[in-house]
Amino acid sequence: MPDTSVAIVGSGPAGMLLSHLLDAGGVDNVVLERQSRQYVLDRIRAGVLEWGTVETLRDAGLGTRMDAEGHVHDSINIAWRGQDVLSIDTNRLLGKQMMAYGQTKIQEDLYDAGDVRGARMVFEADGVRLHDIDTDRPSVTFDAGAGTERITCDFIAGCDGFHGVSRESIPTSARTEYDKEYPFGWLGILSETPPLPILLYANHERGFALCSMRTPMLSRYYVQAPMTDTVDDWPDDRFWSELLARLPRSQSDRIVTGPSIEKSLAPLRSYVSEPMRWGSLFLAGDAAHIVPPTGAKGLNLAVSDVHYLSRAFIAHYSGDDRYLDRYSEMALRRVWGAARFSWWLTTLLHRFPHQTPFDQRAQEQELSHLAASEHAQRAFAEQYVGLPYE
Ligand code: APR
Ligand code: PHB
């Protein structure tokens, strides 16, 4: 008998949600996390949930605080030329909404639920290594005090993010990487000020900007900045004046500024590694793919991968391998849908080095067409709120 059915590497949203769903489905599992619990909770991440994500969390019994504290968005708003604002009403067009609820809170909810059900979690597990993943009796080892501890299992779920060990355990000859780096980053701040009531993206000659929220007294803002900058190049005054300059007056007049309580610069990247299964190893979330944050898809893709993967493992233990055999193919269909959409929206809204006046006008024309065409808005909304699960 192996020590557990599924060894889960990584306790981010992907790993913890998988553990939660497997426990609910009666599949034994252990979670190994390299960092401390507090370290994971202190990471500031994105915060817009697709409705499929909201429903997955609710169905799993994880929706109570989200429903009490989250903010429902009916629309996505895009400003350009410093004057026009297009509001794409996803609720009117498709009957679907989004939820603003920070990943930090989801992480807290997942750990709390783990405590309640007595989930087996090992924090600060150093030196995690995967073994025999090309067999049906794989194992995971990690450094434990005096020696090395080994957990044998039926399957390993690699939920250890972009810099984890799982993906790298697949021989390079057995996988294909698709990679794209963007020549800029996002400088993000949190401030304890009332946010705009809407989610607002802006295309501007000075560069992209985004206004988002966490709670009624916590705002999240971003401006496009070169990755050669550091946060020290962006004192609060410079950040606010640059943000306001990139928004139409009708919106910038409504922004309440204040001291930042967090500031960071993050690169933008598109990346997919195929396949998402190799032998008894299954990848989920950032371990297999990264999208630029422009479409707010990173966390949502982690949730849809885990939806497919938990279903596959649970069905396996009742004798049905249909979903396990198709996991990679099924997950990748949704991943590529989001990868394409995030790339397109990033390309549409940012200012690229060497962008010519022609390129700028072409972006503005695409936005004008989006504003004029309900067909175009429906296509946009369908992808923003998230393609349905299979
Ligand atoms: N051993 C054990 N744990 C590891 C290892 C390792 N070698 N390497 C990384 N980890 C842990 C990280 O410390 C982290 O807690 O794996 C976890 C991965 O979590 P995330 O990076 O949050 O990735 P994921 O769970 O796939 O979440 C998807 O959505 O919005 C995006 O990037 C955002 O985190 C977000 C993601
Ligand atoms: C955020 O609130 O952090 C956020 C919102 C929308 C995005 C990306 C990030 O596209």
Short mmCIF file of C-alpha atoms and ligand atoms in Angstrom, two decimals:
data_model
loop_
_atom_site.label_atom_id
_atom_site.label_comp_id
_atom_site.label_asym_id
_atom_site.label_seq_id
_atom_site.Cartn_x
_atom_site.Cartn_y
_atom_site.Cartn_z
CA MET A 1 0.00 0.00 0.00
CA PRO A 2 1.35 3.46 -0.82
CA ASP A 3 1.43 6.09 1.94
CA THR A 4 -1.22 8.17 0.19
CA SER A 5 -3.20 8.24 -3.05
CA VAL A 6 -2.14 11.69 -4.30
CA ALA A 7 0.95 13.62 -3.18
CA ILE A 8 0.33 17.29 -3.91
CA VAL A 9 3.39 19.51 -4.35
CA GLY A 10 2.61 23.18 -3.58
CA SER A 11 -0.07 24.74 -1.36
CA GLY A 12 -1.06 27.73 -3.49
CA PRO A 13 -4.66 27.99 -4.70
CA ALA A 14 -4.18 25.03 -7.08
CA GLY A 15 -2.71 22.63 -4.50
CA MET A 16 -5.05 23.58 -1.65
CA LEU A 17 -8.21 23.50 -3.77
CA LEU A 18 -7.18 20.11 -5.17
CA SER A 19 -6.64 18.79 -1.63
CA HIS A 20 -10.05 20.14 -0.60
CA LEU A 21 -11.90 18.56 -3.53
CA LEU A 22 -10.07 15.23 -3.17
CA ASP A 23 -10.92 15.06 0.53
CA ALA A 24 -14.57 15.77 -0.33
CA GLY A 25 -14.42 12.94 -2.89
CA GLY A 26 -12.81 10.50 -0.43
CA VAL A 27 -9.34 10.47 -2.06
CA ASP A 28 -6.47 10.48 0.44
CA ASN A 29 -3.80 13.15 -0.15
CA VAL A 30 -0.84 14.97 1.40
CA VAL A 31 0.27 18.54 0.58
CA LEU A 32 3.98 19.51 0.61
CA GLU A 33 4.81 23.22 0.63
CA ARG A 34 8.31 24.71 0.44
CA GLN A 35 7.42 27.96 2.20
CA SER A 36 5.87 28.72 5.57
CA ARG A 37 2.13 29.19 5.75
CA GLN A 38 2.54 32.89 6.59
CA TYR A 39 4.85 33.46 3.63
CA VAL A 40 2.24 32.05 1.25
CA LEU A 41 -0.50 34.19 2.84
CA ASP A 42 1.55 37.38 2.54
CA ARG A 43 1.89 37.18 -1.24
CA ILE A 44 -0.19 39.80 -3.03
CA ARG A 45 -1.83 38.35 -6.12
CA ALA A 46 -4.68 39.08 -8.50
CA GLY A 47 -8.31 39.33 -7.58
CA VAL A 48 -10.99 38.94 -10.27
CA LEU A 49 -12.89 35.65 -10.36
CA GLU A 50 -14.74 34.22 -13.32
CA TRP A 51 -18.25 33.01 -12.50
CA GLY A 52 -17.13 29.39 -13.03
CA THR A 53 -14.54 29.94 -10.30
CA VAL A 54 -17.15 31.48 -8.00
CA GLU A 55 -19.43 28.47 -8.53
CA THR A 56 -16.62 25.96 -8.05
CA LEU A 57 -15.70 27.59 -4.73
CA ARG A 58 -19.33 27.76 -3.62
CA ASP A 59 -20.01 24.12 -4.58
CA ALA A 60 -16.95 23.12 -2.56
CA GLY A 61 -18.36 24.90 0.52
CA LEU A 62 -15.74 27.65 0.25
CA GLY A 63 -18.03 30.52 -0.70
CA THR A 64 -19.28 31.95 2.61
CA ARG A 65 -16.73 34.74 3.11
CA MET A 66 -16.42 35.35 -0.63
CA ASP A 67 -20.17 35.98 -0.88
CA ALA A 68 -20.11 38.25 2.19
CA GLU A 69 -17.01 40.29 1.31
CA GLY A 70 -16.58 39.99 -2.48
CA HIS A 71 -17.80 42.66 -4.85
CA VAL A 72 -19.81 41.55 -7.89
CA HIS A 73 -18.86 43.27 -11.18
CA ASP A 74 -21.45 43.44 -13.95
CA SER A 75 -19.14 45.06 -16.46
CA ILE A 76 -15.61 45.48 -17.71
CA ASN A 77 -14.64 49.04 -18.60
CA ILE A 78 -12.01 50.16 -21.06
CA ALA A 79 -10.79 53.73 -21.55
CA TRP A 80 -8.72 54.99 -24.48
CA ARG A 81 -7.49 58.23 -26.05
CA GLY A 82 -7.86 59.71 -22.55
CA GLN A 83 -11.51 60.40 -23.26
CA ASP A 84 -13.70 57.46 -24.31
CA VAL A 85 -14.90 54.84 -21.81
CA LEU A 86 -16.50 51.67 -23.07
CA SER A 87 -18.53 49.66 -20.57
CA ILE A 88 -19.03 46.03 -21.61
CA ASP A 89 -21.99 44.84 -19.62
CA THR A 90 -21.38 41.10 -19.31
CA ASN A 91 -24.53 40.66 -17.25
CA ARG A 92 -26.75 42.22 -19.94
CA LEU A 93 -24.94 40.52 -22.83
CA LEU A 94 -24.52 37.04 -21.34
CA GLY A 95 -26.24 36.98 -17.96
CA LYS A 96 -22.81 36.45 -16.37
CA GLN A 97 -20.86 38.46 -13.80
CA MET A 98 -17.41 38.46 -12.19
CA MET A 99 -16.39 38.72 -8.55
CA ALA A 100 -13.67 40.94 -7.09
CA TYR A 101 -12.21 38.87 -4.24
CA GLY A 102 -8.47 38.79 -3.58
CA GLN A 103 -6.45 35.64 -4.02
CA THR A 104 -4.97 36.32 -0.57
CA LYS A 105 -8.41 35.79 0.94
CA ILE A 106 -9.01 32.65 -1.10
CA GLN A 107 -5.72 31.32 0.21
CA GLU A 108 -6.81 32.06 3.80
CA ASP A 109 -10.18 30.39 3.19
CA LEU A 110 -8.45 27.30 1.76
CA TYR A 111 -6.01 26.97 4.68
CA ASP A 112 -8.83 27.50 7.21
CA ALA A 113 -10.92 24.81 5.51
CA GLY A 114 -7.85 22.54 5.58
CA ASP A 115 -7.55 23.05 9.35
CA VAL A 116 -11.23 22.21 9.83
CA ARG A 117 -11.07 18.93 7.93
CA GLY A 118 -7.64 18.00 9.33
CA ALA A 119 -5.84 18.14 5.97
CA ARG A 120 -2.31 16.72 5.96
CA MET A 121 -0.04 19.65 5.09
CA VAL A 122 3.73 19.85 5.49
CA PHE A 123 5.10 23.41 5.42
CA GLU A 124 8.74 24.37 4.92
CA ALA A 125 9.35 21.07 3.12
CA ASP A 126 12.81 21.71 1.67
CA GLY A 127 14.40 19.84 -1.18
CA VAL A 128 11.23 18.25 -2.56
CA ARG A 129 12.08 15.73 -5.31
CA LEU A 130 9.90 13.55 -7.49
CA HIS A 131 10.85 9.91 -8.16
CA ASP A 132 9.71 7.15 -10.53
CA ILE A 133 7.08 9.30 -12.20
CA ASP A 134 7.26 7.04 -15.26
CA THR A 135 5.96 4.14 -13.13
CA ASP A 136 2.69 3.53 -11.28
CA ARG A 137 4.43 3.69 -7.88
CA PRO A 138 5.98 7.17 -7.77
CA SER A 139 7.20 8.88 -4.61
CA VAL A 140 8.15 12.28 -3.30
CA THR A 141 11.06 12.93 -0.95
CA PHE A 142 11.93 15.99 1.10
CA ASP A 143 14.46 17.00 3.75
CA ALA A 144 13.16 16.31 7.24
CA GLY A 145 15.39 17.13 10.20
CA ALA A 146 18.08 14.46 10.35
CA GLY A 147 17.33 12.71 7.06
CA THR A 148 15.05 12.43 4.09
CA GLU A 149 11.39 11.56 4.29
CA ARG A 150 9.70 9.62 1.48
CA ILE A 151 6.00 9.52 0.65
CA THR A 152 4.91 6.82 -1.77
CA CYS A 153 1.70 7.41 -3.73
CA ASP A 154 -0.34 6.49 -6.81
CA PHE A 155 -0.12 9.95 -8.37
CA ILE A 156 1.74 13.23 -7.93
CA ALA A 157 -0.03 16.53 -8.55
CA GLY A 158 2.51 19.22 -9.48
CA CYS A 159 0.85 22.41 -8.17
CA ASP A 160 4.13 24.13 -7.34
CA GLY A 161 3.86 27.21 -9.51
CA PHE A 162 6.14 28.47 -12.25
CA HIS A 163 9.38 28.02 -10.26
CA GLY A 164 8.56 24.59 -8.84
CA VAL A 165 10.30 21.24 -9.34
CA SER A 166 7.46 19.27 -10.91
CA ARG A 167 7.52 20.52 -14.48
CA GLU A 168 11.31 20.22 -14.58
CA SER A 169 11.00 16.54 -13.56
CA ILE A 170 9.51 15.75 -16.97
CA PRO A 171 12.32 15.00 -19.45
CA THR A 172 12.79 17.93 -21.83
CA SER A 173 12.47 15.51 -24.75
CA ALA A 174 8.91 14.71 -23.59
CA ARG A 175 7.57 18.25 -23.48
CA THR A 176 7.20 21.36 -25.59
CA GLU A 177 7.42 24.89 -24.22
CA TYR A 178 5.72 27.94 -25.71
CA ASP A 179 7.10 31.15 -24.30
CA LYS A 180 6.62 34.86 -24.85
CA GLU A 181 8.00 37.71 -22.77
CA TYR A 182 6.60 41.21 -23.01
CA PRO A 183 8.93 44.22 -23.04
CA PHE A 184 7.38 45.86 -19.94
CA GLY A 185 6.00 45.09 -16.49
CA TRP A 186 3.18 46.20 -14.21
CA LEU A 187 3.92 48.41 -11.27
CA GLY A 188 1.15 47.71 -8.77
CA ILE A 189 0.16 49.41 -5.53
CA LEU A 190 -2.34 48.77 -2.77
CA SER A 191 -3.73 51.81 -0.98
CA GLU A 192 -6.24 52.16 1.84
CA THR A 193 -8.51 54.44 -0.15
CA PRO A 194 -12.00 53.82 -1.58
CA PRO A 195 -11.64 52.23 -5.05
CA LEU A 196 -13.52 53.20 -8.20
CA PRO A 197 -16.75 51.18 -8.17
CA ILE A 198 -15.82 49.68 -11.57
CA LEU A 199 -12.98 47.61 -12.99
CA LEU A 200 -11.26 49.97 -15.46
CA TYR A 201 -8.54 49.16 -18.00
CA ALA A 202 -6.91 52.02 -19.92
CA ASN A 203 -4.99 52.23 -23.19
CA HIS A 204 -3.05 55.49 -23.32
CA GLU A 205 -0.14 56.94 -25.26
CA ARG A 206 1.78 57.08 -21.97
CA GLY A 207 1.11 53.38 -21.37
CA PHE A 208 -1.45 50.99 -19.91
CA ALA A 209 -3.21 51.54 -16.56
CA LEU A 210 -5.68 49.51 -14.48
CA CYS A 211 -7.97 50.43 -11.59
CA SER A 212 -9.15 47.53 -9.45
CA MET A 213 -10.22 46.85 -5.88
CA ARG A 214 -9.94 44.49 -2.96
CA THR A 215 -12.45 45.85 -0.42
CA PRO A 216 -14.51 49.08 -0.02
CA MET A 217 -11.43 50.65 1.63
CA LEU A 218 -8.63 48.94 -0.27
CA SER A 219 -7.75 49.84 -3.85
CA ARG A 220 -5.43 48.10 -6.27
CA TYR A 221 -3.93 50.10 -9.15
CA TYR A 222 -1.36 49.30 -11.82
CA VAL A 223 0.60 51.24 -14.44
CA GLN A 224 2.73 49.79 -17.22
CA ALA A 225 6.42 50.43 -16.48
CA PRO A 226 9.74 49.29 -17.98
CA MET A 227 11.24 46.25 -16.23
CA THR A 228 14.51 48.20 -16.03
CA ASP A 229 12.80 50.44 -13.41
CA THR A 230 12.70 49.54 -9.71
CA VAL A 231 10.01 50.42 -7.17
CA ASP A 232 12.35 53.15 -5.88
CA ASP A 233 11.90 54.93 -9.20
CA TRP A 234 8.19 55.16 -8.38
CA PRO A 235 7.53 57.21 -5.24
CA ASP A 236 3.79 57.51 -4.52
CA ASP A 237 3.51 61.01 -6.03
CA ARG A 238 4.92 59.84 -9.33
CA PHE A 239 2.67 56.77 -9.33
CA TRP A 240 -0.52 58.76 -8.75
CA SER A 241 0.28 61.48 -11.27
CA GLU A 242 1.13 58.87 -13.91
CA LEU A 243 -2.03 56.86 -13.18
CA LEU A 244 -4.25 59.94 -13.38
CA ALA A 245 -2.58 61.12 -16.60
CA ARG A 246 -3.48 57.82 -18.29
CA LEU A 247 -7.21 57.99 -17.41
CA PRO A 248 -10.01 60.12 -18.87
CA ARG A 249 -10.89 63.14 -16.69
CA SER A 250 -14.31 61.66 -15.96
CA GLN A 251 -12.54 58.81 -14.11
CA SER A 252 -9.37 60.44 -12.78
CA ASP A 253 -11.50 63.08 -11.02
CA ARG A 254 -13.07 60.27 -8.99
CA ILE A 255 -9.82 58.65 -7.83
CA VAL A 256 -8.97 59.11 -4.16
CA THR A 257 -5.19 59.04 -3.67
CA GLY A 258 -3.31 58.15 -0.49
CA PRO A 259 -0.12 56.48 0.72
CA SER A 260 0.65 53.08 -0.80
CA ILE A 261 0.86 50.15 1.64
CA GLU A 262 2.46 47.81 -0.90
CA LYS A 263 4.29 48.38 -4.16
CA SER A 264 5.79 45.88 -6.58
CA LEU A 265 6.91 45.52 -10.18
CA ALA A 266 5.99 42.26 -11.96
CA PRO A 267 7.03 41.04 -15.41
CA LEU A 268 4.46 39.96 -18.02
CA ARG A 269 4.83 36.60 -19.68
CA SER A 270 2.87 34.02 -21.67
CA TYR A 271 4.06 30.44 -21.20
CA VAL A 272 2.60 26.97 -21.76
CA SER A 273 4.31 23.60 -21.27
CA GLU A 274 2.69 20.62 -22.97
CA PRO A 275 1.57 17.97 -22.09
CA MET A 276 0.20 18.55 -18.58
CA ARG A 277 0.57 14.85 -17.72
CA TRP A 278 3.61 12.63 -17.86
CA GLY A 279 3.27 9.14 -16.41
CA SER A 280 1.91 9.49 -12.90
CA LEU A 281 2.66 13.23 -12.68
CA PHE A 282 -0.12 15.72 -13.41
CA LEU A 283 0.57 19.47 -13.56
CA ALA A 284 -2.00 22.11 -12.59
CA GLY A 285 -1.95 25.92 -12.41
CA ASP A 286 1.15 28.07 -12.80
CA ALA A 287 3.33 24.91 -12.82
CA ALA A 288 2.15 24.35 -16.40
CA HIS A 289 1.27 27.81 -17.68
CA ILE A 290 1.59 31.54 -17.09
CA VAL A 291 -0.56 34.25 -18.62
CA PRO A 292 0.01 38.00 -18.47
CA PRO A 293 -2.40 39.45 -15.87
CA THR A 294 -4.29 41.60 -18.38
CA GLY A 295 -7.24 39.19 -18.68
CA ALA A 296 -7.21 38.21 -14.95
CA LYS A 297 -6.93 34.56 -15.97
CA GLY A 298 -4.06 33.10 -13.88
CA LEU A 299 -6.00 32.09 -10.79
CA ASN A 300 -9.08 31.15 -12.82
CA LEU A 301 -7.05 28.72 -14.94
CA ALA A 302 -5.59 27.13 -11.82
CA VAL A 303 -9.17 26.56 -10.61
CA SER A 304 -10.36 25.04 -13.91
CA ASP A 305 -7.31 22.72 -14.08
CA VAL A 306 -8.08 21.55 -10.55
CA HIS A 307 -11.75 21.08 -11.41
CA TYR A 308 -10.74 18.67 -14.20
CA LEU A 309 -7.98 17.00 -12.19
CA SER A 310 -10.03 16.35 -9.05
CA ARG A 311 -12.81 14.86 -11.17
CA ALA A 312 -10.25 12.65 -12.93
CA PHE A 313 -8.72 11.32 -9.69
CA ILE A 314 -12.09 10.75 -8.02
CA ALA A 315 -13.40 8.88 -11.09
CA HIS A 316 -10.22 6.77 -11.17
CA TYR A 317 -10.90 5.44 -7.68
CA SER A 318 -14.34 4.31 -8.79
CA GLY A 319 -12.86 2.47 -11.76
CA ASP A 320 -13.29 5.09 -14.51
CA ASP A 321 -10.12 6.42 -16.18
CA ARG A 322 -11.87 8.38 -18.90
CA TYR A 323 -11.08 11.79 -17.37
CA LEU A 324 -7.58 10.86 -16.26
CA ASP A 325 -6.64 9.83 -19.79
CA ARG A 326 -8.02 13.07 -21.23
CA TYR A 327 -6.89 15.45 -18.48
CA SER A 328 -4.03 17.08 -20.37
CA GLU A 329 -5.96 17.51 -23.59
CA MET A 330 -9.06 18.87 -21.81
CA ALA A 331 -7.18 21.28 -19.54
CA LEU A 332 -5.01 22.56 -22.41
CA ARG A 333 -8.05 23.50 -24.50
CA ARG A 334 -9.10 25.95 -21.81
CA VAL A 335 -5.51 27.04 -21.15
CA TRP A 336 -4.96 27.98 -24.79
CA GLY A 337 -8.30 29.84 -24.89
CA ALA A 338 -7.13 31.98 -21.97
CA ALA A 339 -3.55 32.24 -23.27
CA ARG A 340 -4.76 33.62 -26.57
CA PHE A 341 -7.21 36.03 -24.96
CA SER A 342 -4.64 37.34 -22.45
CA TRP A 343 -2.07 37.84 -25.20
CA TRP A 344 -4.62 39.68 -27.37
CA LEU A 345 -5.79 41.97 -24.57
CA THR A 346 -2.20 42.68 -23.54
CA THR A 347 -1.31 43.56 -27.13
CA LEU A 348 -4.38 45.76 -27.50
CA LEU A 349 -3.94 47.78 -24.33
CA HIS A 350 -0.18 48.30 -23.85
CA ARG A 351 2.31 50.62 -25.45
CA PHE A 352 5.18 48.67 -27.00
CA PRO A 353 8.72 50.01 -27.53
CA HIS A 354 9.03 51.40 -31.06
CA GLN A 355 5.25 51.64 -31.35
CA THR A 356 4.52 53.96 -34.25
CA PRO A 357 1.62 56.42 -34.55
CA PHE A 358 0.13 53.93 -37.02
CA ASP A 359 0.24 51.15 -34.41
CA GLN A 360 -1.37 53.45 -31.84
CA ARG A 361 -4.19 54.38 -34.24
CA ALA A 362 -4.74 50.72 -35.10
CA GLN A 363 -5.20 49.92 -31.38
CA GLU A 364 -7.60 52.85 -31.01
CA GLN A 365 -9.54 51.70 -34.06
CA GLU A 366 -9.92 48.22 -32.61
CA LEU A 367 -11.27 49.76 -29.41
CA SER A 368 -13.66 51.98 -31.39
CA HIS A 369 -14.92 48.90 -33.22
CA LEU A 370 -15.40 47.11 -29.91
CA ALA A 371 -17.43 50.10 -28.71
CA ALA A 372 -19.58 50.14 -31.86
CA SER A 373 -20.22 46.43 -32.30
CA GLU A 374 -22.31 44.34 -29.95
CA HIS A 375 -20.99 41.24 -31.74
CA ALA A 376 -17.44 42.20 -30.83
CA GLN A 377 -18.49 42.95 -27.25
CA ARG A 378 -20.16 39.56 -26.91
CA ALA A 379 -17.02 37.79 -28.15
CA PHE A 380 -14.97 39.81 -25.66
CA ALA A 381 -17.38 39.24 -22.77
CA GLU A 382 -17.66 35.50 -23.44
CA GLN A 383 -13.90 35.13 -23.00
CA TYR A 384 -13.50 37.59 -20.14
CA VAL A 385 -16.14 35.91 -17.97
CA GLY A 386 -14.54 32.57 -18.83
CA LEU A 387 -15.25 29.80 -21.32
CA PRO A 388 -17.48 27.04 -19.90
CA TYR A 389 -15.97 23.92 -18.36
CA GLU A 390 -16.28 20.72 -20.40
N1 APR B 1 8.34 22.29 -3.23
C1 APR B 1 7.18 22.56 -2.58
N2 APR B 1 6.40 23.62 -2.84
C2 APR B 1 6.83 24.46 -3.80
C3 APR B 1 8.01 24.23 -4.54
C4 APR B 1 8.79 23.10 -4.21
N3 APR B 1 9.93 22.85 -4.85
N4 APR B 1 8.14 25.23 -5.45
C5 APR B 1 7.11 26.04 -5.27
N5 APR B 1 6.30 25.59 -4.29
C6 APR B 1 5.06 26.22 -3.77
C7 APR B 1 5.15 27.73 -3.71
O1 APR B 1 5.77 28.18 -2.52
C8 APR B 1 3.67 28.12 -3.76
O2 APR B 1 3.10 28.22 -2.48
O3 APR B 1 4.01 25.97 -4.68
C9 APR B 1 3.01 26.99 -4.54
C10 APR B 1 2.53 27.43 -5.91
O4 APR B 1 1.50 28.37 -5.75
P1 APR B 1 1.20 29.52 -6.82
O5 APR B 1 2.46 30.09 -7.33
O6 APR B 1 0.22 30.44 -6.19
O7 APR B 1 0.55 28.74 -8.06
P2 APR B 1 -0.91 28.12 -8.26
O8 APR B 1 -1.39 27.44 -7.03
O9 APR B 1 -0.83 27.38 -9.54
O10 APR B 1 -1.85 29.39 -8.39
C11 APR B 1 -2.14 29.99 -9.60
O11 APR B 1 -2.85 32.21 -10.24
O12 APR B 1 -3.11 34.50 -10.19
C12 APR B 1 -2.25 33.49 -10.50
O13 APR B 1 0.11 33.46 -10.32
C13 APR B 1 -1.08 33.56 -9.63
O14 APR B 1 -0.53 32.23 -7.76
C14 APR B 1 -1.38 32.40 -8.72
C15 APR B 1 -1.83 31.44 -9.71
C1 PHB B 2 -6.34 42.89 -9.68
O1 PHB B 2 -7.34 43.29 -9.07
O2 PHB B 2 -5.26 42.70 -9.12
C2 PHB B 2 -6.44 42.63 -11.15
C3 PHB B 2 -7.62 42.89 -11.80
C4 PHB B 2 -7.72 42.66 -13.17
C5 PHB B 2 -6.62 42.18 -13.86
C6 PHB B 2 -5.43 41.92 -13.20
C7 PHB B 2 -5.34 42.15 -11.83
O3 PHB B 2 -6.71 41.96 -15.18
#
